[in-house]
Amino acid sequence: MNNAEIKLNIMQQDSLPVPNDTALTNLYALVQHITQKITESGGWLPFDRHMELTLYTPGLGYYSSGTVKFGRSPDDGSDFITAPELTPLFTQTLARPISEILSATRTRHIVEFGAGTGKLAAVLLRTLDVLGVKCTRYTIVELSSELREKQREYIAKTARKFIRCVQWVDTLPGQVDGVIIGNEVLDAMPVRLFARRDGLWYERGVAMTDSRFVFADRPLSGTTQPAALAYVPGQHDYVTETHEAAAAFVHTVCSVLSRGVVLFIDYGFPAAEYYHPQRTEGTLMCHYRHRAHSNPFLYPGLQDITAHVQFSAIKQAALEAGALLLGYTSQAHFLINAGITDLLAQLDPSDSVRFLPQANAVQKLLSEAEMGELFKVIAFYRGFDARLSAFEGGDRSHTL
């Protein structure tokens, strides 16, 4: 496949903004790389392998290329915004339960995955200091050298007195006493795709047709069918995902936790809701320039590919690693319990320039129509008698 063929194909696929020449050069290289992998695998790759290559190929994948991802609008070249980027009130609120954990465990170590621009780390370090629970060791697990540098620059600029306690690693520490945080990390883990047609299950992979990536299904036997598919009722046509990579990641993270809490914040559902009979098209989604669409083959390496988290599988993986469930609830309940409305009330409503943007951001974090209901918070603990006030109201652990 030559560059002209690739450019013609992507230009014809969607009405989204067309990448610039530099981005297209990156795209061409990644497409060639994935095409080679498909050829080496006999013309077919399982979708989770394709997603892994698209997102994480060193220097070319979406999360390893160093391009702008986090921001408020497509004008700044970003694709989406996360809660820490939306308002500092999110992290200031999160600091309260984290301070409870650090105090209860008598630890001062925080590990963060998916640190983005570094805003969560910077605000968290400053807020914990104000709360009297100073973090003395902050570890960021980050594979992208470009993102590491952006995080370092932001923390040095906005939380300079704490930069010495921050370290960057590319692998999880062998043992952790403290708090491990993953905000919108699990949704970026590769997923397997499955399709049911005429009552039979197939694994959905990726092949090449006319120089394009296309879905290609392979039959499953009873011995190769994932147990999670048993949650799907009926015999009607259905497409869905399973989350082996995310479950394995959670198992590993909970295995290295010696004393403390693992805290994940992400969008998703428990198994009974995830595999609802009416969710016939699954949850796979792509994000490019603040627009959502469902074509994972458009702009490889330049767009995000995600799937909602299946939290029942996450819980099971953590329990198998020896951790215990601390709580599971909606983001809205968690933040309200932790005091986000109290923090907002400390701002002067008459100062509309400062107050209104923060009030609007908090509304987005809490609203059922926005992030408040779709996003969930789940936590696991080991090594101490855990209690957390942020889970006292609205806990949904029974739904897992």
XYZ file of C-alpha atoms in Angstrom:
400
model
C 0.000 0.000 0.000
C 1.472 3.351 -0.990
C 0.912 6.735 0.643
C -1.412 7.937 -2.126
C -3.696 4.929 -1.597
C -3.765 5.505 2.167
C -4.521 9.212 1.789
C -7.327 8.559 -0.712
C -8.892 5.962 1.560
C -8.896 8.049 4.720
C -10.133 11.139 2.880
C -13.134 9.171 1.629
C -14.075 7.571 4.922
C -15.356 10.470 6.979
C -16.067 14.185 7.100
C -13.838 14.761 10.130
C -11.016 17.337 9.912
C -8.152 16.146 7.708
C -4.781 15.812 9.490
C -1.866 17.991 8.454
C 1.064 16.641 6.437
C 3.197 15.893 9.492
C 0.415 13.862 11.084
C -0.236 12.050 7.821
C 3.414 11.060 7.594
C 3.097 9.446 11.043
C -0.129 7.769 9.935
C 1.479 6.350 6.778
C 4.290 4.788 8.782
C 1.903 3.211 11.296
C -0.399 1.831 8.592
C 2.575 0.216 6.868
C 3.683 -1.270 10.193
C 0.250 -2.728 10.984
C -0.153 -3.995 7.418
C 3.116 -5.888 7.782
C 1.902 -7.434 11.039
C -1.348 -8.553 9.378
C 0.617 -10.132 6.541
C 2.968 -11.901 8.963
C -0.069 -13.288 10.817
C -1.575 -14.884 7.742
C -3.870 -12.015 6.776
C -5.786 -11.668 10.052
C -5.129 -10.027 13.425
C -7.425 -10.229 16.457
C -8.835 -6.800 17.178
C -7.078 -6.415 20.531
C -3.708 -6.813 18.790
C -4.704 -4.272 16.142
C -5.837 -1.846 18.866
C -2.585 -2.359 20.760
C -0.532 -1.557 17.666
C -2.666 1.478 16.834
C -2.404 2.984 20.315
C 0.989 1.860 21.607
C 3.467 1.195 18.783
C 6.600 3.058 19.987
C 6.897 6.472 18.363
C 3.866 5.942 16.121
C 0.913 4.832 18.254
C -1.618 7.309 19.568
C -0.386 7.187 23.164
C 3.306 6.988 22.332
C 3.734 9.621 19.611
C 3.692 12.727 21.818
C 0.881 14.512 19.952
C -1.602 16.796 21.752
C -4.461 14.783 23.234
C -5.898 16.690 26.183
C -7.617 20.053 25.764
C -10.849 21.984 25.716
C -11.491 22.296 21.976
C -10.320 21.068 18.564
C -8.720 24.481 18.050
C -5.839 23.512 20.324
C -5.310 20.256 18.417
C -6.722 18.098 21.225
C -9.152 15.199 20.988
C -10.828 15.088 24.404
C -10.764 16.527 27.908
C -10.473 14.627 31.184
C -11.769 15.657 34.595
C -8.407 16.970 35.935
C -8.122 19.157 32.825
C -11.694 20.394 33.198
C -11.325 21.927 36.656
C -8.849 21.808 39.591
C -11.857 21.214 41.864
C -11.918 17.594 40.686
C -8.413 16.900 41.974
C -8.842 19.055 45.070
C -11.849 16.884 45.929
C -9.994 13.659 45.111
C -7.233 14.751 47.484
C -9.569 14.426 50.458
C -10.122 10.623 50.311
C -6.501 10.161 49.263
C -5.383 12.054 52.360
C -7.597 9.724 54.447
C -5.844 6.705 52.932
C -2.335 8.064 53.382
C -3.088 8.963 56.994
C -4.684 5.582 57.766
C -1.796 3.650 56.218
C 0.913 6.022 57.465
C 2.333 6.116 53.952
C 3.233 9.043 51.692
C 3.657 7.365 48.297
C 1.349 7.906 45.300
C 1.603 6.078 41.969
C -0.272 7.486 38.975
C -0.958 5.874 35.608
C -1.987 7.993 32.640
C -0.768 11.312 34.046
C -1.742 13.258 30.920
C -0.407 16.800 31.087
C 0.577 16.455 34.748
C -2.306 18.561 36.065
C -3.681 15.900 38.381
C -0.244 15.344 39.902
C 0.482 19.063 40.358
C -2.877 19.926 41.948
C -2.863 16.791 44.095
C 0.607 17.500 45.487
C -0.326 21.088 46.346
C -3.683 20.161 47.891
C -2.330 17.332 50.028
C 0.254 19.743 51.404
C -2.530 22.165 52.382
C -4.412 19.283 54.026
C -1.340 18.497 56.109
C -0.617 15.145 54.461
C 2.421 15.908 52.345
C 3.271 13.348 49.658
C 7.001 12.594 49.774
C 7.160 10.255 46.766
C 5.071 10.590 43.606
C 5.689 7.995 40.891
C 4.318 8.499 37.381
C 4.224 5.412 35.164
C 4.610 6.805 31.645
C 5.913 5.181 28.451
C 5.942 8.273 26.239
C 9.102 10.362 26.556
C 7.271 13.346 25.046
C 4.501 13.171 27.648
C 7.066 12.742 30.417
C 8.691 16.010 29.390
C 5.338 17.830 29.222
C 4.421 16.527 32.666
C 7.793 17.517 34.086
C 7.488 21.034 32.676
C 3.954 21.520 33.982
C 4.709 20.245 37.495
C 7.903 22.317 37.673
C 5.942 25.402 36.610
C 2.888 25.002 38.858
C 4.144 22.925 41.803
C 7.873 23.630 41.806
C 8.471 22.863 45.486
C 7.298 19.266 44.909
C 9.159 18.422 41.698
C 11.943 16.688 43.612
C 9.566 14.064 44.965
C 8.281 13.145 41.468
C 9.884 10.308 39.547
C 9.049 8.810 36.167
C 9.221 5.080 35.423
C 8.102 2.879 32.556
C 7.201 -0.144 34.682
C 5.188 -0.596 37.846
C 7.249 -0.618 41.076
C 7.741 -4.057 42.587
C 5.871 -3.157 45.784
C 3.700 -0.186 46.697
C 2.649 1.103 50.098
C 0.278 4.010 49.526
C -2.203 4.970 46.810
C -2.299 3.885 43.156
C -4.444 6.055 40.856
C -5.718 5.345 37.351
C -7.953 8.071 35.906
C -9.299 7.069 32.479
C -6.671 4.379 32.072
C -8.704 1.183 31.801
C -10.798 2.432 28.861
C -7.609 2.682 26.760
C -6.686 -0.983 27.250
C -7.031 -3.164 24.116
C -10.254 -5.162 23.947
C -11.251 -8.295 22.089
C -14.259 -7.974 19.810
C -16.948 -10.602 19.320
C -19.971 -10.766 17.057
C -22.982 -13.078 17.314
C -24.797 -13.865 14.075
C -27.631 -16.361 13.723
C -26.970 -17.512 17.274
C -23.269 -18.294 16.696
C -20.317 -16.370 18.157
C -17.353 -15.181 16.104
C -14.174 -13.376 17.103
C -13.861 -10.136 15.174
C -10.428 -9.353 13.833
C -8.813 -7.144 11.194
C -7.841 -8.019 7.619
C -6.980 -6.088 4.447
C -9.338 -5.579 1.502
C -8.513 -3.233 -1.389
C -5.679 -1.715 0.661
C -7.997 -0.949 3.573
C -8.356 -2.314 7.077
C -11.659 -4.188 7.414
C -13.347 -6.276 10.064
C -13.144 -10.041 9.510
C -14.873 -12.625 11.711
C -13.673 -16.106 12.639
C -15.933 -18.790 14.190
C -15.534 -19.680 17.853
C -15.794 -23.151 19.268
C -17.303 -23.778 22.680
C -13.847 -24.256 24.188
C -12.576 -20.873 22.958
C -15.663 -18.797 23.834
C -14.923 -16.329 26.671
C -17.038 -16.885 29.773
C -18.182 -13.253 29.705
C -20.251 -13.904 26.579
C -22.572 -16.044 28.704
C -23.882 -12.766 30.136
C -25.397 -11.885 26.752
C -29.021 -13.108 26.661
C -30.995 -14.139 23.599
C -29.917 -15.261 20.151
C -30.174 -11.965 18.256
C -27.257 -10.423 16.372
C -24.892 -8.714 18.789
C -21.425 -7.125 18.929
C -19.518 -6.679 22.169
C -16.106 -6.653 23.840
C -14.221 -8.571 26.497
C -11.495 -7.026 28.628
C -8.662 -9.468 29.189
C -5.950 -6.799 28.972
C -7.595 -4.509 31.526
C -8.250 -7.431 33.866
C -4.625 -8.573 33.612
C -3.443 -5.018 34.278
C -5.641 -4.708 37.381
C -4.454 -8.094 38.629
C -0.833 -6.960 38.308
C -1.464 -3.605 39.968
C -3.307 -5.155 42.905
C -0.588 -7.801 43.256
C 2.109 -5.182 43.910
C -0.026 -3.317 46.444
C 1.248 -4.216 49.906
C -0.612 -1.689 52.068
C -2.967 0.921 50.694
C -5.592 1.493 48.008
C -5.908 1.186 44.225
C -8.354 3.740 42.841
C -9.737 3.661 39.285
C -12.007 6.322 37.750
C -13.486 5.532 34.355
C -16.654 5.175 32.325
C -18.422 1.839 32.145
C -20.906 -0.591 33.668
C -21.123 -3.807 35.694
C -21.522 -6.975 33.600
C -25.324 -7.127 33.758
C -25.563 -3.614 32.280
C -22.584 -3.947 29.976
C -24.029 -7.008 28.245
C -27.579 -5.684 28.159
C -29.595 -7.298 25.338
C -30.217 -3.898 23.751
C -26.512 -2.909 23.659
C -26.208 -4.650 20.304
C -23.330 -2.597 18.868
C -20.990 -2.788 21.856
C -19.191 0.227 23.327
C -16.170 0.703 21.055
C -15.722 4.415 20.315
C -13.132 6.733 18.761
C -12.326 10.352 19.570
C -10.760 12.846 17.184
C -10.786 16.626 17.614
C -13.583 16.414 20.220
C -15.808 14.419 17.898
C -16.883 10.865 18.623
C -17.342 8.243 15.934
C -17.236 4.458 15.597
C -14.620 3.843 12.879
C -11.415 2.464 14.480
C -9.672 2.370 11.100
C -9.875 6.100 10.472
C -6.651 8.049 11.149
C -4.636 5.235 12.800
C -2.316 6.655 15.444
C -4.018 10.062 15.336
C -7.286 9.231 17.081
C -8.153 7.634 20.412
C -9.847 4.225 20.466
C -11.675 3.285 23.650
C -14.239 0.914 25.085
C -16.314 1.251 28.231
C -14.971 -0.611 31.253
C -16.666 -3.815 32.374
C -16.328 -3.335 36.121
C -17.420 -6.826 37.186
C -14.356 -8.235 35.407
C -12.193 -5.574 37.064
C -13.473 -6.566 40.503
C -12.862 -10.263 39.830
C -9.294 -9.620 38.692
C -8.553 -7.589 41.831
C -9.997 -10.240 44.137
C -7.986 -12.956 42.418
C -4.865 -10.876 43.120
C -5.682 -10.856 46.842
C -7.137 -7.346 47.123
C -10.483 -6.512 48.709
C -13.230 -4.303 47.311
C -13.397 -0.978 49.151
C -16.249 0.561 47.173
C -17.887 1.128 43.801
C -20.131 4.072 42.983
C -20.893 6.740 40.427
C -18.513 9.656 39.998
C -21.270 12.022 41.122
C -21.821 10.204 44.417
C -18.092 9.895 45.052
C -17.343 13.577 44.444
C -20.359 14.830 46.397
C -19.482 12.568 49.333
C -15.906 13.857 49.175
C -17.072 17.485 49.299
C -16.847 18.974 45.818
C -19.899 21.176 46.381
C -18.321 22.508 49.578
C -15.219 23.472 47.613
C -17.311 25.197 44.961
C -19.190 27.083 47.682
C -15.900 28.605 48.832
C -15.687 30.553 45.568
C -17.317 33.982 45.365
C -20.460 33.744 43.157
C -20.281 37.473 42.457
C -16.924 36.933 40.720
C -18.580 35.573 37.586
C -15.353 35.371 35.589
C -13.926 32.876 38.070
C -17.069 31.279 39.511
C -19.147 30.468 36.417
C -16.538 28.346 34.592
C -15.937 26.325 37.753
C -19.665 25.919 38.410
C -20.197 24.746 34.838
C -17.327 22.282 35.161
C -18.704 20.854 38.409
C -22.113 20.520 36.751
C -20.486 18.475 33.977
C -18.719 16.247 36.512
C -21.913 15.581 38.480
C -24.736 15.638 35.935
C -26.376 12.338 35.000
C -26.496 13.592 31.424
C -22.750 14.275 31.399
C -20.028 12.488 33.413
C -21.752 12.022 36.758
C -23.518 8.740 36.053
C -21.533 7.169 33.226
C -18.222 7.543 35.089
C -17.671 5.247 38.054
C -15.140 5.058 40.866
C -13.928 1.668 42.084
C -11.341 1.059 44.799
C -9.517 -1.956 46.220
C -7.406 -2.241 49.367
C -4.867 -4.423 51.108
C -2.940 -4.429 54.355
C -5.115 -2.251 56.607
C -8.654 -1.850 57.948
C -10.004 0.357 55.165
C -12.787 2.912 55.446
C -13.458 5.736 53.016
C -16.111 8.407 53.546
C -16.447 8.995 49.785
C -18.169 5.597 49.506
C -20.533 6.089 52.463
C -23.500 7.140 50.305
C -24.587 5.552 47.027
C -22.260 2.555 47.075
C -23.126 0.080 44.303
C -20.826 -2.791 45.141
C -23.804 -5.150 45.163
C -24.297 -4.611 41.417
C -20.912 -6.168 40.596
